[in-house]
Amino acid sequence: MPRALITGITGQDGLYLGELLVGRGYEVFGLVRGQSNPKVATVERLVPGVVLLEGDLTDLPSLIGAVEISQPDEVYNLGAISFVGLSWKQAELTGETTGMGVLRVLEALRIAGGNDLSRVRFYQASSSEMFGKVRETPQRETTPFHPRSPYGVAKTFGHYLTVNYRESYGLFACSGMLFNHESPRRGIEFVTRKISRAVARISLGLQDSVSLGNLESRRDWGFAGDYVDAMWRMLQQDTPDDFVVATGETHSIRELLDVAFARVGIEDWSGYVRSDPRFFRPAEVDVLVGDASKAREVLGWKPRVGFHELVEMMVDADLATEAAAADRH
Ligand code: NAP
Ligand code: G4F
C-alpha cells in the first residue's frame, strides 16, 4: 500500500487529493495545524481512514516528526497562506509559511531520511501567480516570472527551491504551476466562491448585494477535482519535471458575474454589485491564461469541467447549502 503525506489537507485541494489517493489505494497521512482545528471532522468524513498528524509549516521539528511517523512514498506540499489579498497584510507570515514552509518540508525529508532522498517523491504546489505581470501570453513552463504580491514572491522562492533540491540531491521533486482552480469547497474569501455564495443568498432574499474590487482582471479558472489528478500524475512519471496546469481559457470577473447571476435568472446584475476600495490590491495580476500542452502530452492530463459548468456547479451548491441553513432557522 503506497503511503502519502499531504500538508494542507484541510484546504480545498487537500480534500480532493485525499479522496483521490484513498480511491487509488493509498494510506493517507495529513498534516493538521492548531490546537483544535475545526476542519478535522470534514477531513475524516471525506477521506476515510486518513491518519491526521499535528504539525505546522513554521515548525521544523513537527515536520520531521510527521515524516518519521508517516514514512511517505509521496509528499504533497499543499499547505500555504494561499489568499493573495492577505499576503500584503501579513507578508512575514506568508513568507514563513508559503515560502520558508517549503524549505522546512524539504529539510524534514532530508533529515528524517538520514540524507537519503531516493525513496520519496515530492510535489510542490506552485502557482500561476509567479507569472504575475506576464511577459508572454499564454504562460508556459518557460515563461519568466514577475510576481506581483508577497504571496507570488513566496511561491517563486518555493518553486526554485524545489528545482534546487532536485538538482542538488537528486530528489524526485515536481513543481505544479497551477492556474486558478475552484469548486464548491473553495474558501469564501476567493472571488469565485464569494460571488457564487452571494448570488445564492441574493436569490433566496438573504442578502441585498455583494461588494467587490477589480472586475476587469482575467483568470484561467478550472475545477479543483481535475487539478489534483494532474498533481498525482506528475509523481507517477519516470523523471521529475515541472508542469503548467490550466484550461487555456481566460475570463473576467464581469463574465463570472454574468454566468453566476444568470444561473438564478438575473440578467442585469448591476444593481446587486457594489465597488469597495478594500478589495482592490496594491498591485494586480491583470490577466492569466495558461498553455498546458506539456501536461497534456507528457501526463495525458486534460481538464474535464469548463468555465460555465464550474460556475453553475458552485452556484447550485451554495443555493442548496444556503436554503438548508435558512430552513433550519
Ligand atoms: P486552501 O484551501 O487555502 O488551503 C490551504 C491549506 O494550508 C489549509 O489546509 C491550511 O490549513 C494550510 N495551512 C495554512 N497555514 C499553515 C501552516 N502554518 N502549517 C500547516 N498548514 C497550513 O488552498 P488550496 O486552494 O487548497 O490550494 C492548495 C495549495 O495550492 C496552496 O499552496 C495554494 O497556494 C496553491 N495553489 C492554489 C491554487 C488555487 O487556485 N486553488 C492555484 C495555484 C496554487 P488550515 O485549514 O488550518 O488553515
Ligand atoms: O479569487 P482571487 O482572490 O484569486 P487569485 O488572487 O487569482 O489567487 C488564487 O489563484 C492563484 C493562482 O493564480 C493561487 F495561487 C492563489 O493561492 C489563489 O488560489 O482573486 C481573483 C481576482 C483578482 O484579480 C482580484 O483582484 O479577482 C479579483 N477580485 C475582485 N474583487 C477579487 C474581489 N478577489 C477577491 N478575493 N475578492 C474580491 O472582492
Short mmCIF file of C-alpha atoms and ligand atoms in Angstrom, two decimals:
data_model
loop_
_atom_site.label_atom_id
_atom_site.label_comp_id
_atom_site.label_asym_id
_atom_site.label_seq_id
_atom_site.Cartn_x
_atom_site.Cartn_y
_atom_site.Cartn_z
CA MET A 1 0.00 0.00 0.00
CA PRO A 2 1.69 3.31 -1.05
CA ARG A 3 1.87 5.97 1.65
CA ALA A 4 1.24 9.67 1.01
CA LEU A 5 1.70 12.66 3.30
CA ILE A 6 -0.35 15.78 2.46
CA THR A 7 0.29 19.19 4.03
CA GLY A 8 -2.76 21.44 3.69
CA ILE A 9 -5.18 18.51 3.81
CA THR A 10 -7.88 20.71 5.37
CA GLY A 11 -7.87 23.00 2.30
CA GLN A 12 -9.80 22.73 -0.95
CA ASP A 13 -7.12 20.78 -2.84
CA GLY A 14 -6.12 18.67 0.17
CA LEU A 15 -9.66 17.30 0.44
CA TYR A 16 -9.91 16.42 -3.27
CA LEU A 17 -6.41 14.93 -3.32
CA GLY A 18 -7.06 12.90 -0.16
CA GLU A 19 -10.20 11.45 -1.76
CA LEU A 20 -8.32 10.65 -4.98
CA LEU A 21 -5.44 8.91 -3.16
CA VAL A 22 -7.73 6.82 -0.92
CA GLY A 23 -9.59 5.80 -4.09
CA ARG A 24 -6.27 4.68 -5.56
CA GLY A 25 -5.44 2.51 -2.57
CA TYR A 26 -3.05 4.82 -0.71
CA GLU A 27 -2.66 5.11 3.03
CA VAL A 28 -3.11 8.85 3.51
CA PHE A 29 -1.49 10.95 6.25
CA GLY A 30 -2.49 14.57 6.65
CA LEU A 31 -0.75 17.38 8.50
CA VAL A 32 -3.18 19.44 10.60
CA ARG A 33 -2.23 22.60 12.47
CA GLY A 34 -3.63 24.31 15.56
CA GLN A 35 -4.83 23.22 18.96
CA SER A 36 -8.33 22.37 17.84
CA ASN A 37 -8.72 22.59 14.07
CA PRO A 38 -12.45 22.85 13.19
CA LYS A 39 -11.90 21.22 9.78
CA VAL A 40 -10.79 17.83 11.19
CA ALA A 41 -14.31 16.37 11.08
CA THR A 42 -14.69 17.31 7.39
CA VAL A 43 -11.35 15.69 6.50
CA GLU A 44 -12.25 12.50 8.37
CA ARG A 45 -15.65 12.34 6.63
CA LEU A 46 -14.30 12.90 3.10
CA VAL A 47 -11.02 10.98 3.38
CA PRO A 48 -11.91 7.70 5.09
CA GLY A 49 -9.10 6.08 7.05
CA VAL A 50 -6.93 9.22 6.96
CA VAL A 51 -4.29 9.47 9.71
CA LEU A 52 -4.03 13.05 10.93
CA LEU A 53 -0.72 14.30 12.33
CA GLU A 54 -0.29 17.52 14.27
CA GLY A 55 2.21 19.90 12.72
CA ASP A 56 2.83 23.33 11.27
CA LEU A 57 4.84 24.56 8.29
CA THR A 58 6.52 27.11 10.56
CA ASP A 59 7.76 24.39 12.94
CA LEU A 60 10.53 22.13 11.60
CA PRO A 61 10.51 19.56 14.44
CA SER A 62 6.82 18.86 13.88
CA LEU A 63 7.50 18.28 10.17
CA ILE A 64 10.36 15.88 10.91
CA GLY A 65 8.03 14.03 13.29
CA ALA A 66 5.30 13.82 10.63
CA VAL A 67 7.78 12.37 8.10
CA GLU A 68 9.14 9.87 10.64
CA ILE A 69 5.65 8.62 11.51
CA SER A 70 4.22 8.53 8.00
CA GLN A 71 7.35 7.19 6.17
CA PRO A 72 5.85 8.54 2.93
CA ASP A 73 6.47 7.38 -0.61
CA GLU A 74 4.91 10.62 -1.84
CA VAL A 75 4.68 14.06 -0.20
CA TYR A 76 2.28 16.70 -1.49
CA ASN A 77 3.11 20.14 -0.07
CA LEU A 78 -0.20 22.00 -0.42
CA GLY A 79 -0.10 23.94 2.86
CA ALA A 80 0.23 27.72 2.49
CA ILE A 81 -1.23 31.10 3.26
CA SER A 82 -2.96 30.93 -0.12
CA PHE A 83 -5.04 34.13 -0.18
CA VAL A 84 -3.17 36.71 -2.25
CA GLY A 85 -5.05 39.64 -0.67
CA LEU A 86 -3.94 38.66 2.83
CA SER A 87 -0.32 38.38 1.76
CA TRP A 88 0.21 42.16 1.78
CA LYS A 89 -1.31 42.49 5.26
CA GLN A 90 0.62 39.53 6.71
CA ALA A 91 3.68 39.46 4.49
CA GLU A 92 6.01 37.97 7.07
CA LEU A 93 3.63 35.13 7.93
CA THR A 94 3.15 34.50 4.20
CA GLY A 95 6.92 34.36 3.69
CA GLU A 96 7.33 31.99 6.62
CA THR A 97 4.51 29.64 5.59
CA THR A 98 4.23 29.80 1.82
CA GLY A 99 7.97 30.29 1.20
CA MET A 100 10.07 29.02 4.10
CA GLY A 101 7.50 26.26 4.73
CA VAL A 102 8.70 24.61 1.51
CA LEU A 103 12.29 24.69 2.76
CA ARG A 104 11.25 23.15 6.07
CA VAL A 105 9.35 20.29 4.41
CA LEU A 106 12.30 19.55 2.14
CA GLU A 107 14.73 19.69 5.07
CA ALA A 108 12.42 17.45 7.13
CA LEU A 109 12.58 14.86 4.33
CA ARG A 110 16.38 15.12 4.20
CA ILE A 111 16.88 14.99 7.99
CA ALA A 112 14.35 12.21 8.66
CA GLY A 113 15.76 10.19 5.76
CA GLY A 114 19.37 10.50 7.00
CA ASN A 115 20.24 12.34 3.76
CA ASP A 116 18.71 9.56 1.67
CA LEU A 117 16.10 11.17 -0.56
CA SER A 118 15.93 8.30 -3.05
CA ARG A 119 12.72 6.73 -1.76
CA VAL A 120 10.44 9.75 -1.63
CA ARG A 121 8.70 11.75 -4.33
CA PHE A 122 7.80 15.41 -3.66
CA TYR A 123 5.12 17.67 -5.15
CA GLN A 124 5.23 21.44 -4.63
CA ALA A 125 2.05 23.49 -5.12
CA SER A 126 3.45 26.31 -7.22
CA SER A 127 1.21 28.94 -8.75
CA SER A 128 0.43 30.97 -11.86
CA GLU A 129 0.80 33.98 -9.52
CA MET A 130 4.54 33.58 -10.16
CA PHE A 131 3.96 34.84 -13.74
CA GLY A 132 2.31 37.97 -12.30
CA LYS A 133 2.93 40.89 -14.68
CA VAL A 134 3.03 38.46 -17.54
CA ARG A 135 5.92 38.51 -20.04
CA GLU A 136 4.10 36.39 -22.64
CA THR A 137 0.61 35.02 -23.33
CA PRO A 138 -0.29 32.25 -22.84
CA GLN A 139 2.05 31.41 -19.98
CA ARG A 140 4.01 28.18 -20.21
CA GLU A 141 6.78 26.43 -18.23
CA THR A 142 9.48 28.64 -19.79
CA THR A 143 7.73 31.99 -19.25
CA PRO A 144 9.85 34.25 -16.96
CA PHE A 145 8.42 35.09 -13.55
CA HIS A 146 7.39 38.55 -12.35
CA PRO A 147 5.38 38.04 -9.14
CA ARG A 148 3.14 40.92 -8.02
CA SER A 149 2.38 40.07 -4.37
CA PRO A 150 4.23 38.80 -1.30
CA TYR A 151 2.35 35.54 -1.95
CA GLY A 152 3.69 35.34 -5.51
CA VAL A 153 7.22 36.10 -4.32
CA ALA A 154 7.00 33.39 -1.63
CA LYS A 155 5.70 30.86 -4.20
CA THR A 156 8.58 31.75 -6.53
CA PHE A 157 11.05 31.03 -3.70
CA GLY A 158 9.36 27.65 -3.07
CA HIS A 159 9.39 26.85 -6.77
CA TYR A 160 13.11 27.49 -7.24
CA LEU A 161 13.90 25.65 -4.00
CA THR A 162 12.06 22.58 -5.32
CA VAL A 163 14.07 22.74 -8.55
CA ASN A 164 17.24 23.20 -6.47
CA TYR A 165 16.63 20.10 -4.30
CA ARG A 166 16.04 18.10 -7.49
CA GLU A 167 19.33 19.35 -8.94
CA SER A 168 21.34 19.25 -5.68
CA TYR A 169 20.19 15.99 -4.10
CA GLY A 170 18.59 14.09 -6.98
CA LEU A 171 15.22 14.31 -5.20
CA PHE A 172 12.23 13.27 -7.32
CA ALA A 173 10.65 16.73 -6.98
CA CYS A 174 7.95 18.21 -9.20
CA SER A 175 6.50 21.68 -9.21
CA GLY A 176 2.97 22.14 -10.49
CA MET A 177 2.40 25.67 -11.79
CA LEU A 178 -1.33 25.55 -11.33
CA PHE A 179 -3.68 28.24 -12.57
CA ASN A 180 -6.76 29.18 -10.52
CA HIS A 181 -8.92 26.20 -9.68
CA GLU A 182 -12.21 26.36 -7.85
CA SER A 183 -15.05 24.22 -6.52
CA PRO A 184 -17.90 24.29 -4.01
CA ARG A 185 -15.15 23.64 -1.42
CA ARG A 186 -13.32 26.88 -2.26
CA GLY A 187 -12.79 29.27 0.68
CA ILE A 188 -15.36 32.09 0.78
CA GLU A 189 -12.61 34.76 0.58
CA PHE A 190 -11.79 33.90 -3.07
CA VAL A 191 -13.72 35.77 -5.74
CA THR A 192 -15.47 32.78 -7.36
CA ARG A 193 -16.91 31.46 -4.11
CA LYS A 194 -17.62 34.94 -2.77
CA ILE A 195 -19.74 35.52 -5.87
CA SER A 196 -21.43 32.08 -6.01
CA ARG A 197 -22.41 32.36 -2.34
CA ALA A 198 -23.63 35.95 -2.66
CA VAL A 199 -25.67 35.11 -5.77
CA ALA A 200 -27.30 32.20 -3.95
CA ARG A 201 -28.10 34.36 -0.92
CA ILE A 202 -29.41 37.25 -3.06
CA SER A 203 -31.74 34.91 -4.96
CA LEU A 204 -33.04 33.50 -1.66
CA GLY A 205 -33.63 37.00 -0.26
CA LEU A 206 -30.94 36.58 2.42
CA GLN A 207 -28.61 39.35 1.16
CA ASP A 208 -29.06 42.58 -0.85
CA SER A 209 -25.72 42.99 -2.62
CA VAL A 210 -22.07 41.94 -2.85
CA SER A 211 -19.05 44.28 -2.54
CA LEU A 212 -16.13 43.58 -4.87
CA GLY A 213 -12.86 45.07 -6.10
CA ASN A 214 -11.43 44.97 -9.63
CA LEU A 215 -13.94 43.47 -12.09
CA GLU A 216 -11.60 43.76 -15.10
CA SER A 217 -8.93 41.22 -14.16
CA ARG A 218 -8.98 37.93 -16.02
CA ARG A 219 -8.20 34.45 -14.78
CA ASP A 220 -7.89 30.93 -16.22
CA TRP A 221 -10.35 29.11 -13.95
CA GLY A 222 -10.60 25.30 -13.80
CA PHE A 223 -12.14 22.70 -11.48
CA ALA A 224 -10.04 21.66 -8.45
CA GLY A 225 -11.10 18.00 -8.79
CA ASP A 226 -9.42 17.89 -12.21
CA TYR A 227 -6.26 19.63 -11.00
CA VAL A 228 -5.39 17.25 -8.13
CA ASP A 229 -5.34 14.45 -10.70
CA ALA A 230 -2.54 16.34 -12.50
CA MET A 231 -0.58 16.53 -9.21
CA TRP A 232 -0.78 12.77 -8.79
CA ARG A 233 0.17 12.12 -12.43
CA MET A 234 3.34 14.23 -12.03
CA LEU A 235 4.61 11.92 -9.28
CA GLN A 236 3.95 8.76 -11.36
CA GLN A 237 6.37 9.70 -14.18
CA ASP A 238 9.81 8.18 -14.77
CA THR A 239 11.55 11.55 -14.37
CA PRO A 240 10.60 14.57 -12.27
CA ASP A 241 9.66 17.79 -14.04
CA ASP A 242 7.61 20.98 -13.75
CA PHE A 243 4.23 21.47 -15.43
CA VAL A 244 1.72 24.22 -16.15
CA VAL A 245 -1.83 23.06 -15.37
CA ALA A 246 -4.55 25.26 -16.88
CA THR A 247 -7.63 25.25 -19.12
CA GLY A 248 -6.25 27.65 -21.75
CA GLU A 249 -9.31 29.92 -21.44
CA THR A 250 -9.43 33.28 -19.68
CA HIS A 251 -12.48 35.12 -18.33
CA SER A 252 -13.02 38.40 -16.47
CA ILE A 253 -14.76 38.85 -13.12
CA ARG A 254 -17.59 40.51 -15.11
CA GLU A 255 -18.07 37.31 -17.13
CA LEU A 256 -18.06 35.34 -13.90
CA LEU A 257 -20.84 37.62 -12.60
CA ASP A 258 -22.79 37.16 -15.87
CA VAL A 259 -22.79 33.36 -15.59
CA ALA A 260 -23.41 33.24 -11.83
CA PHE A 261 -26.36 35.66 -11.84
CA ALA A 262 -27.85 34.09 -14.99
CA ARG A 263 -27.99 30.79 -13.12
CA VAL A 264 -30.62 32.30 -10.78
CA GLY A 265 -32.44 34.12 -13.59
CA ILE A 266 -30.89 37.59 -13.13
CA GLU A 267 -29.59 39.06 -16.43
CA ASP A 268 -28.74 42.60 -15.22
CA TRP A 269 -26.68 42.34 -12.03
CA SER A 270 -25.55 45.99 -11.88
CA GLY A 271 -27.93 46.79 -9.01
CA TYR A 272 -26.53 43.97 -6.87
CA VAL A 273 -22.78 44.65 -7.14
CA ARG A 274 -21.02 47.43 -5.19
CA SER A 275 -17.45 48.61 -5.66
CA ASP A 276 -15.40 48.62 -2.45
CA PRO A 277 -11.82 50.01 -2.36
CA ARG A 278 -10.92 47.48 0.35
CA PHE A 279 -11.00 44.68 -2.24
CA PHE A 280 -8.63 46.33 -4.75
CA ARG A 281 -4.99 45.21 -4.48
CA PRO A 282 -1.81 47.30 -4.22
CA ALA A 283 -0.55 45.55 -7.39
CA GLU A 284 -2.79 43.47 -9.64
CA VAL A 285 -2.21 40.48 -11.89
CA ASP A 286 -4.29 41.69 -14.84
CA VAL A 287 -4.57 38.57 -16.95
CA LEU A 288 -3.63 34.93 -16.65
CA VAL A 289 -4.06 32.20 -19.25
CA GLY A 290 -2.03 29.02 -19.29
CA ASP A 291 -0.72 26.72 -22.00
CA ALA A 292 -0.94 23.18 -20.58
CA SER A 293 0.32 21.41 -23.75
CA LYS A 294 3.18 19.77 -21.85
CA ALA A 295 0.83 18.35 -19.19
CA ARG A 296 -1.44 17.09 -21.97
CA GLU A 297 1.37 15.43 -23.89
CA VAL A 298 3.50 14.03 -21.03
CA LEU A 299 0.91 13.39 -18.31
CA GLY A 300 -2.08 12.64 -20.54
CA TRP A 301 -3.98 15.24 -18.49
CA LYS A 302 -6.79 17.47 -19.65
CA PRO A 303 -9.48 19.46 -17.81
CA ARG A 304 -12.96 17.95 -17.84
CA VAL A 305 -15.04 20.78 -16.37
CA GLY A 306 -15.40 24.04 -18.33
CA PHE A 307 -15.94 27.60 -17.05
CA HIS A 308 -19.77 27.73 -17.34
CA GLU A 309 -20.22 24.30 -15.79
CA LEU A 310 -17.85 25.21 -12.94
CA VAL A 311 -19.62 28.46 -12.05
CA GLU A 312 -23.04 26.81 -12.26
CA MET A 313 -21.85 23.91 -10.08
CA MET A 314 -20.71 26.41 -7.43
CA VAL A 315 -23.92 28.48 -7.51
CA ASP A 316 -26.06 25.31 -7.30
CA ALA A 317 -24.06 24.02 -4.32
CA ASP A 318 -24.37 27.35 -2.50
CA LEU A 319 -28.09 27.50 -3.25
CA ALA A 320 -28.54 24.07 -1.63
CA THR A 321 -26.38 24.98 1.39
CA GLU A 322 -27.97 28.38 1.98
CA ALA A 323 -31.53 27.09 1.52
CA ALA A 324 -30.89 24.27 4.01
CA ALA A 325 -29.39 26.73 6.52
CA ALA A 326 -32.35 29.10 6.11
CA ASP A 327 -34.76 26.19 6.69
CA ARG A 328 -33.03 25.32 9.95
CA HIS A 329 -33.61 28.85 11.35
P1 NAP B 1 -6.50 26.49 0.80
O1 NAP B 1 -7.87 25.95 0.64
O2 NAP B 1 -6.34 27.91 1.27
O3 NAP B 1 -5.70 25.52 1.80
C1 NAP B 1 -4.50 25.94 2.39
C2 NAP B 1 -4.08 24.87 3.38
O4 NAP B 1 -2.84 25.28 4.00
C3 NAP B 1 -5.07 24.65 4.53
O5 NAP B 1 -5.17 23.28 4.78
C4 NAP B 1 -4.40 25.36 5.71
O6 NAP B 1 -4.73 24.83 6.97
C5 NAP B 1 -2.93 25.04 5.39
N1 NAP B 1 -2.02 25.89 6.14
C6 NAP B 1 -2.00 27.24 6.23
N2 NAP B 1 -1.03 27.64 7.06
C7 NAP B 1 -0.40 26.51 7.52
C8 NAP B 1 0.67 26.28 8.41
N3 NAP B 1 1.32 27.26 9.02
N4 NAP B 1 1.03 24.99 8.64
C9 NAP B 1 0.37 23.96 8.06
N5 NAP B 1 -0.66 24.13 7.20
C10 NAP B 1 -1.04 25.39 6.94
O7 NAP B 1 -5.67 26.38 -0.56
P2 NAP B 1 -5.97 25.45 -1.84
O8 NAP B 1 -6.81 26.22 -2.79
O9 NAP B 1 -6.36 24.10 -1.40
O10 NAP B 1 -4.51 25.41 -2.50
C11 NAP B 1 -3.57 24.38 -2.16
C12 NAP B 1 -2.17 24.86 -2.48
O11 NAP B 1 -2.07 25.16 -3.87
C13 NAP B 1 -1.74 26.14 -1.77
O12 NAP B 1 -0.37 26.04 -1.52
C14 NAP B 1 -2.00 27.24 -2.78
O13 NAP B 1 -1.18 28.35 -2.53
C15 NAP B 1 -1.66 26.50 -4.04
N6 NAP B 1 -2.34 26.98 -5.25
C16 NAP B 1 -3.69 27.07 -5.27
C17 NAP B 1 -4.33 27.46 -6.44
C18 NAP B 1 -5.83 27.57 -6.50
O14 NAP B 1 -6.33 28.22 -7.43
N7 NAP B 1 -6.58 26.96 -5.59
C19 NAP B 1 -3.58 27.73 -7.59
C20 NAP B 1 -2.19 27.58 -7.53
C21 NAP B 1 -1.57 27.19 -6.37
P3 NAP B 1 -5.93 25.41 7.89
O15 NAP B 1 -7.17 24.71 7.41
O16 NAP B 1 -5.54 25.00 9.26
O17 NAP B 1 -5.97 26.89 7.65
O1 G4F B 2 -10.08 34.74 -6.24
P1 G4F B 2 -8.85 35.54 -6.01
O2 G4F B 2 -8.62 36.03 -4.63
O3 G4F B 2 -7.65 34.65 -6.56
P2 G4F B 2 -6.16 35.00 -7.03
O4 G4F B 2 -5.67 36.26 -6.43
O5 G4F B 2 -6.13 34.89 -8.51
O6 G4F B 2 -5.33 33.80 -6.36
C1 G4F B 2 -5.77 32.45 -6.42
O7 G4F B 2 -5.23 31.85 -7.57
C2 G4F B 2 -3.79 31.75 -7.57
C3 G4F B 2 -3.38 31.10 -8.89
O8 G4F B 2 -3.32 32.06 -9.90
C4 G4F B 2 -3.37 30.92 -6.37
F1 G4F B 2 -2.02 30.76 -6.38
C5 G4F B 2 -3.82 31.60 -5.10
O9 G4F B 2 -3.48 30.78 -3.98
C6 G4F B 2 -5.34 31.75 -5.14
O10 G4F B 2 -5.92 30.48 -5.10
O11 G4F B 2 -8.84 36.83 -6.97
C7 G4F B 2 -9.03 36.70 -8.37
C8 G4F B 2 -9.21 38.08 -8.99
C9 G4F B 2 -8.12 39.10 -8.60
O12 G4F B 2 -7.75 39.82 -9.75
C10 G4F B 2 -8.82 40.02 -7.63
O13 G4F B 2 -8.32 41.37 -7.62
O14 G4F B 2 -10.44 38.62 -8.52
C11 G4F B 2 -10.24 39.99 -8.20
N1 G4F B 2 -11.26 40.42 -7.24
C12 G4F B 2 -12.15 41.43 -7.46
N2 G4F B 2 -12.93 41.59 -6.38
C13 G4F B 2 -11.47 39.93 -6.02
C14 G4F B 2 -12.51 40.67 -5.47
N3 G4F B 2 -10.85 38.92 -5.35
C15 G4F B 2 -11.32 38.63 -4.11
N4 G4F B 2 -10.74 37.61 -3.43
N5 G4F B 2 -12.33 39.35 -3.52
C16 G4F B 2 -12.97 40.37 -4.15
O15 G4F B 2 -13.87 41.01 -3.60
#
